[in-house]
Amino acid sequence: MQRSAYNVPPAHSPPLHHPVPQHVSTVPQLRSPPPPVPQQQQQNIYGYPQQQQQQSGGGSYMHPAFGGFMNDSTAQMGFQVGKSAVMAGQEYVEQNLNRYVNVSILKHYFNVSNSYVVNKLFLVLFPWRHKPWSRQQQRMSGSGQDPLFLPPREDTNSPDMYIPVMAFVTYILLSTLLAGLRGAFRPELLGITASHAFAVVIIEFVVIKLGCYLLSISNESTYLDLIAYSGYKFVGVIVTIAVGSAVSRGKGTGGWIGWTVFAYCFLANAFFLLRSLKYVLLPDTASASSSASMQTIGRSQRSARTQFLFIYAYIVQLAFMWWLSSLESGPKKA
């Protein structure tokens, strides 16, 4: 019996079928790393090569990922609409705010510097030997125009609103802090102290408004000057509270030392107001540089303004400073 050769297939063997892959796998293409960037192209403020930076229409840097979005016409139209809406809102706010307060004039009272703040605080607390008290003026280039007062940063005698506003906030925070040291702090104490201090400001503004109306003082800048001068009393009140509480170890401003400091601060504030407001309510009639709002006033009106100045500087300020100083002394928590 003979066998067929091993490598010879049978005559009736079935055909061979090779397997077909069902899931085709994609081999990722490997790329070589980019060439090194020269040193001069690596120096930029954002850490990206300069060759990858895209410049917009304004010349500012644009991240490559956002370059296509910013160059799109729809996106640019949206930015233009948003910019127009912001400008229209800002204009609307300024127009409505100018009905009550002149923003351009108000900015003048916040034009201060560090040296001015230090010198002004020293002047408010130690006004006895200060001279002169008149404010410095600058004339416009055109003839026949009223002189303008120098801003506070250039004239120590010029009133400002930075110190009164900061003293107002400091008084509220200091009063609540000392109440907490006494163990009498309550969450609503901050709002109560702020309400009392704000009530003093409102009442004093009404007094100033009434006095200016009766004395025929119609200059808008004079109103702001009087409001600014009325806020300097918070500096004396803060010194009284701080010294009195330090001596009494946080028990309040009572005692002869606390009231002595209060008397000194009150007299210093009254003397400061008398000297400063003299050039607002009683302008120098002999000065050739007086503006149209500082024309010669009659003798009877000058006497009335002098009485108003005395009442405001002594009686009104004494009542308000005593009230603000006594508000800090509260009952100790049991």
Coordinates of C-alpha atoms in Angstrom, one line a residue:
M1 CA 0.0 0.0 0.0
Q2 CA 1.5 3.2 -1.2
R3 CA 1.1 6.6 0.5
S4 CA 1.0 9.9 -1.4
A5 CA 3.6 12.4 -0.9
Y6 CA 3.2 14.7 2.2
N7 CA 3.3 17.9 0.2
V8 CA 0.8 16.8 -2.4
P9 CA -2.9 17.7 -1.4
P10 CA -5.6 15.3 -2.0
A11 CA -7.6 15.6 -5.2
H12 CA -10.9 16.6 -3.6
S13 CA -9.6 18.8 -0.7
P14 CA -11.7 22.0 0.1
P15 CA -10.2 25.5 -0.8
L16 CA -8.4 27.5 1.9
H17 CA -10.0 30.7 3.2
H18 CA -7.9 33.4 4.9
P19 CA -9.5 35.2 7.9
V20 CA -10.7 38.8 7.1
P21 CA -10.2 41.4 10.0
Q22 CA -13.4 42.8 11.2
H23 CA -12.0 46.0 13.0
V24 CA -9.6 48.1 11.2
S25 CA -7.0 49.7 13.5
T26 CA -5.4 52.9 12.6
V27 CA -1.8 53.3 13.4
P28 CA -1.0 56.9 14.6
Q29 CA 1.4 58.8 12.5
L30 CA 4.5 59.7 14.5
R31 CA 6.0 63.1 13.9
S32 CA 9.4 64.4 14.8
P33 CA 9.6 67.1 17.4
P34 CA 9.7 70.7 16.1
P35 CA 13.0 72.4 15.7
P36 CA 14.3 74.5 18.6
V37 CA 13.1 78.1 18.6
P38 CA 15.8 80.8 18.5
Q39 CA 16.5 82.8 21.7
Q40 CA 15.2 86.1 20.3
Q41 CA 11.8 84.6 19.5
Q42 CA 11.3 83.3 23.1
Q43 CA 11.4 86.7 24.7
N44 CA 7.8 87.9 25.0
I45 CA 5.5 88.8 27.8
Y46 CA 3.2 85.8 27.5
G47 CA 5.7 83.0 27.2
Y48 CA 4.7 82.0 23.6
P49 CA 7.0 82.3 20.6
Q50 CA 6.5 85.5 18.6
Q51 CA 5.9 83.5 15.4
Q52 CA 2.7 82.1 17.0
Q53 CA 1.4 85.4 18.2
Q54 CA -1.5 86.9 16.3
Q55 CA -2.2 90.6 16.3
S56 CA -5.7 91.9 16.3
G57 CA -6.8 95.2 14.9
G58 CA -5.7 97.1 18.1
G59 CA -2.3 95.4 18.1
S60 CA -2.9 93.5 21.4
Y61 CA -1.8 89.9 21.9
M62 CA -4.3 87.2 21.0
H63 CA -4.0 83.5 22.0
P64 CA -3.8 81.2 19.0
A65 CA -6.8 79.2 20.2
F66 CA -9.0 82.4 20.1
G67 CA -7.6 83.9 16.9
G68 CA -10.2 82.5 14.6
F69 CA -13.0 83.5 17.0
M70 CA -11.9 87.1 17.4
N71 CA -11.5 87.5 13.6
D72 CA -15.0 86.3 13.0
S73 CA -17.4 89.1 11.8
T74 CA -20.2 88.0 14.0
A75 CA -18.0 88.1 17.1
Q76 CA -16.7 91.6 16.2
M77 CA -20.3 92.8 15.7
G78 CA -21.2 91.5 19.2
F79 CA -18.3 93.3 20.8
Q80 CA -19.3 96.5 19.1
V81 CA -22.9 96.2 20.3
G82 CA -21.6 95.4 23.9
K83 CA -19.3 98.4 23.8
S84 CA -22.1 100.7 22.6
A85 CA -24.4 99.4 25.4
V86 CA -21.8 100.0 28.1
M87 CA -21.1 103.6 26.8
A88 CA -24.8 104.3 26.7
G89 CA -25.3 103.1 30.2
Q90 CA -22.3 105.1 31.5
E91 CA -23.7 108.2 29.8
Y92 CA -27.1 107.6 31.3
V93 CA -25.7 107.3 34.8
E94 CA -23.6 110.4 34.5
Q95 CA -26.5 112.4 33.2
N96 CA -28.8 111.4 36.0
L97 CA -26.1 111.7 38.7
N98 CA -25.3 115.3 37.5
R99 CA -28.9 116.3 38.4
Y100 CA -28.0 116.0 42.0
V101 CA -24.2 116.2 42.2
N102 CA -21.7 117.8 39.8
V103 CA -19.3 115.0 39.3
S104 CA -16.6 117.2 37.8
I105 CA -16.7 119.5 40.8
L106 CA -16.8 116.5 43.2
K107 CA -13.6 115.1 41.8
H108 CA -11.8 118.3 42.9
Y109 CA -12.4 117.4 46.5
F110 CA -10.8 114.0 46.2
N111 CA -7.6 115.2 44.5
V112 CA -5.4 114.6 47.5
S113 CA -1.9 113.3 48.2
N114 CA -0.2 111.5 51.1
S115 CA 1.6 114.7 52.2
Y116 CA -1.6 116.7 52.1
V117 CA -3.5 114.1 54.3
V118 CA -0.7 114.2 56.9
N119 CA -0.5 118.0 56.9
K120 CA -4.3 118.4 57.0
L121 CA -4.7 116.1 60.0
F122 CA -2.0 118.0 61.8
L123 CA -3.7 121.2 61.0
V124 CA -7.1 120.0 62.2
L125 CA -5.6 118.9 65.5
F126 CA -3.2 121.7 66.0
P127 CA -4.5 124.8 64.3
W128 CA -3.3 127.4 66.7
R129 CA -0.3 128.8 65.0
H130 CA -1.1 128.1 61.4
K131 CA -0.9 131.0 58.9
P132 CA -2.1 132.0 56.4
W133 CA -5.7 130.6 56.2
S134 CA -6.6 132.0 52.8
R135 CA -6.9 129.6 49.9
Q136 CA -4.7 129.9 46.9
Q137 CA -6.2 130.7 43.5
Q138 CA -5.2 130.4 39.9
R139 CA -6.5 132.5 37.1
M140 CA -7.6 131.2 33.7
S141 CA -5.8 132.3 30.6
G142 CA -8.7 134.3 29.3
S143 CA -9.5 137.7 30.8
G144 CA -12.7 138.3 32.7
Q145 CA -13.0 134.7 34.0
D146 CA -13.4 133.8 37.7
P147 CA -10.4 132.5 39.4
L148 CA -10.2 128.8 40.3
F149 CA -9.0 127.4 43.6
L150 CA -6.1 125.0 43.6
P151 CA -6.9 121.4 44.4
P152 CA -6.3 120.0 47.9
R153 CA -3.0 118.3 46.9
E154 CA -1.6 121.7 46.1
D155 CA -3.1 123.8 48.9
T156 CA -3.3 122.7 52.5
N157 CA -6.1 125.2 53.2
S158 CA -8.3 123.7 50.6
P159 CA -11.2 121.6 51.9
D160 CA -11.4 118.0 50.8
M161 CA -13.8 115.1 51.2
Y162 CA -11.3 112.3 51.4
I163 CA -10.4 112.8 55.1
P164 CA -14.1 113.3 56.2
V165 CA -15.2 110.1 54.4
M166 CA -12.3 108.1 55.8
A167 CA -12.9 109.5 59.3
F168 CA -16.6 108.6 59.0
V169 CA -15.8 105.0 58.2
T170 CA -13.1 104.8 60.8
Y171 CA -15.4 106.1 63.5
I172 CA -17.9 103.3 62.8
L173 CA -15.3 100.6 62.8
L174 CA -13.5 101.9 65.9
S175 CA -16.8 102.1 67.8
T176 CA -17.8 98.6 67.0
L177 CA -14.3 97.3 67.8
L178 CA -14.2 98.9 71.2
A179 CA -17.7 97.5 71.9
G180 CA -16.4 94.0 71.0
L181 CA -13.5 94.5 73.4
R182 CA -16.0 95.4 76.2
G183 CA -18.0 92.2 75.4
A184 CA -21.0 94.2 74.2
F185 CA -20.7 93.5 70.4
R186 CA -23.9 92.6 68.6
P187 CA -24.2 92.0 64.8
E188 CA -26.7 94.9 64.5
L189 CA -24.3 97.3 66.4
L190 CA -22.5 98.1 63.1
G191 CA -25.7 99.2 61.4
I192 CA -26.9 101.2 64.5
T193 CA -23.6 103.1 64.8
A194 CA -23.5 103.8 61.0
S195 CA -27.2 105.1 61.2
H196 CA -26.4 107.4 64.1
A197 CA -23.3 108.8 62.4
F198 CA -25.2 109.2 59.1
A199 CA -28.1 110.9 60.9
V200 CA -25.6 113.5 62.3
V201 CA -24.4 114.2 58.8
I202 CA -27.9 114.6 57.4
I203 CA -29.0 116.9 60.2
E204 CA -25.9 119.0 59.9
F205 CA -26.4 119.2 56.1
V206 CA -30.0 120.5 56.7
V207 CA -28.6 123.1 59.1
I208 CA -26.0 124.2 56.5
K209 CA -28.6 124.3 53.8
L210 CA -31.0 126.4 55.8
G211 CA -28.2 128.8 56.9
C212 CA -27.0 129.2 53.3
Y213 CA -30.6 129.8 52.2
L214 CA -31.2 132.5 54.8
L215 CA -27.8 134.1 54.1
S216 CA -28.3 134.1 50.3
I217 CA -25.3 131.8 49.7
S218 CA -26.2 130.2 46.3
N219 CA -22.8 129.1 45.0
E220 CA -22.8 125.3 44.5
S221 CA -19.1 125.0 45.4
T222 CA -19.8 126.7 48.7
Y223 CA -22.3 123.9 49.7
L224 CA -19.6 121.3 49.0
D225 CA -17.1 123.3 51.0
L226 CA -19.4 123.5 54.0
I227 CA -20.1 119.7 53.8
A228 CA -16.4 119.0 53.6
Y229 CA -15.7 121.2 56.6
S230 CA -18.4 119.5 58.6
G231 CA -16.8 116.1 58.3
Y232 CA -13.5 117.1 60.0
K233 CA -15.1 116.8 63.5
F234 CA -14.9 113.0 63.1
V235 CA -11.1 113.3 63.4
G236 CA -11.5 114.9 66.9
V237 CA -14.1 112.3 67.9
I238 CA -11.8 109.5 66.9
V239 CA -8.9 110.9 68.9
T240 CA -11.2 111.3 71.9
I241 CA -12.6 107.8 71.7
A242 CA -9.1 106.2 71.1
V243 CA -7.4 108.1 73.9
G244 CA -10.2 107.7 76.4
S245 CA -10.6 104.0 75.8
A246 CA -6.8 103.5 76.0
V247 CA -6.7 105.2 79.4
S248 CA -9.8 103.5 80.8
R249 CA -8.8 100.2 79.3
G250 CA -11.7 99.9 77.0
K251 CA -14.4 101.0 79.5
G252 CA -15.5 104.0 77.5
T253 CA -14.5 107.7 77.1
G254 CA -15.6 108.7 80.6
G255 CA -13.3 110.1 83.2
W256 CA -11.5 113.4 83.5
I257 CA -8.8 112.4 81.0
G258 CA -11.3 111.5 78.3
W259 CA -13.4 114.6 78.7
T260 CA -10.2 116.7 78.8
V261 CA -9.2 115.3 75.4
F262 CA -12.7 115.9 74.2
A263 CA -12.6 119.6 75.3
Y264 CA -9.3 120.1 73.5
C265 CA -10.4 118.4 70.3
F266 CA -13.7 120.4 70.3
L267 CA -11.8 123.7 70.8
A268 CA -9.3 122.8 68.1
N269 CA -12.1 121.9 65.7
A270 CA -14.0 125.1 66.5
F271 CA -10.9 127.3 65.9
F272 CA -10.2 125.5 62.7
L273 CA -13.7 126.1 61.4
L274 CA -13.7 129.7 62.4
R275 CA -10.5 130.4 60.5
S276 CA -11.4 128.3 57.5
L277 CA -15.1 129.2 57.0
K278 CA -14.3 132.9 57.4
Y279 CA -13.1 132.9 53.7
V280 CA -16.3 131.1 52.7
L281 CA -19.0 133.0 54.6
L282 CA -17.1 136.3 55.1
P283 CA -15.0 136.9 52.0
D284 CA -12.4 139.7 52.0
T285 CA -14.1 142.7 50.4
A286 CA -10.8 144.4 49.8
S287 CA -9.3 141.6 47.8
A288 CA -9.1 142.4 44.2
S289 CA -9.0 138.7 43.2
S290 CA -12.5 137.9 44.7
S291 CA -14.8 136.1 42.3
A292 CA -18.3 137.1 41.3
S293 CA -19.7 134.9 44.1
M294 CA -17.6 136.8 46.6
Q295 CA -18.8 140.3 46.0
T296 CA -19.1 142.9 48.6
I297 CA -21.9 142.1 51.1
G298 CA -23.8 144.5 53.3
R299 CA -23.1 145.2 56.9
S300 CA -26.2 143.6 58.2
Q301 CA -25.7 140.5 56.1
R302 CA -22.1 140.3 57.2
S303 CA -23.2 140.4 60.8
A304 CA -25.7 137.6 60.2
R305 CA -23.1 135.5 58.6
T306 CA -20.8 136.1 61.6
Q307 CA -23.4 134.9 64.0
F308 CA -24.2 131.9 61.9
L309 CA -20.5 131.0 61.8
F310 CA -20.2 131.3 65.6
I311 CA -23.3 129.2 66.2
Y312 CA -22.2 126.6 63.7
A313 CA -18.6 126.4 64.9
Y314 CA -19.3 126.2 68.6
I315 CA -22.9 125.3 69.5
V316 CA -23.7 122.9 66.6
Q317 CA -20.3 121.2 66.7
L318 CA -20.3 120.9 70.5
A319 CA -23.7 119.1 70.4
F320 CA -22.8 116.7 67.6
M321 CA -19.3 115.9 68.9
W322 CA -20.6 115.2 72.4
W323 CA -23.4 113.0 70.9
L324 CA -20.9 111.0 68.8
S325 CA -18.5 110.6 71.6
S326 CA -21.2 109.5 74.1
L327 CA -22.6 106.9 71.6
E328 CA -19.4 104.9 71.9
S329 CA -19.8 104.4 75.7
G330 CA -22.3 101.5 75.9
P331 CA -23.3 99.2 78.7
K332 CA -21.0 96.3 79.3
K333 CA -22.3 92.9 78.5
A334 CA -23.2 90.9 81.6

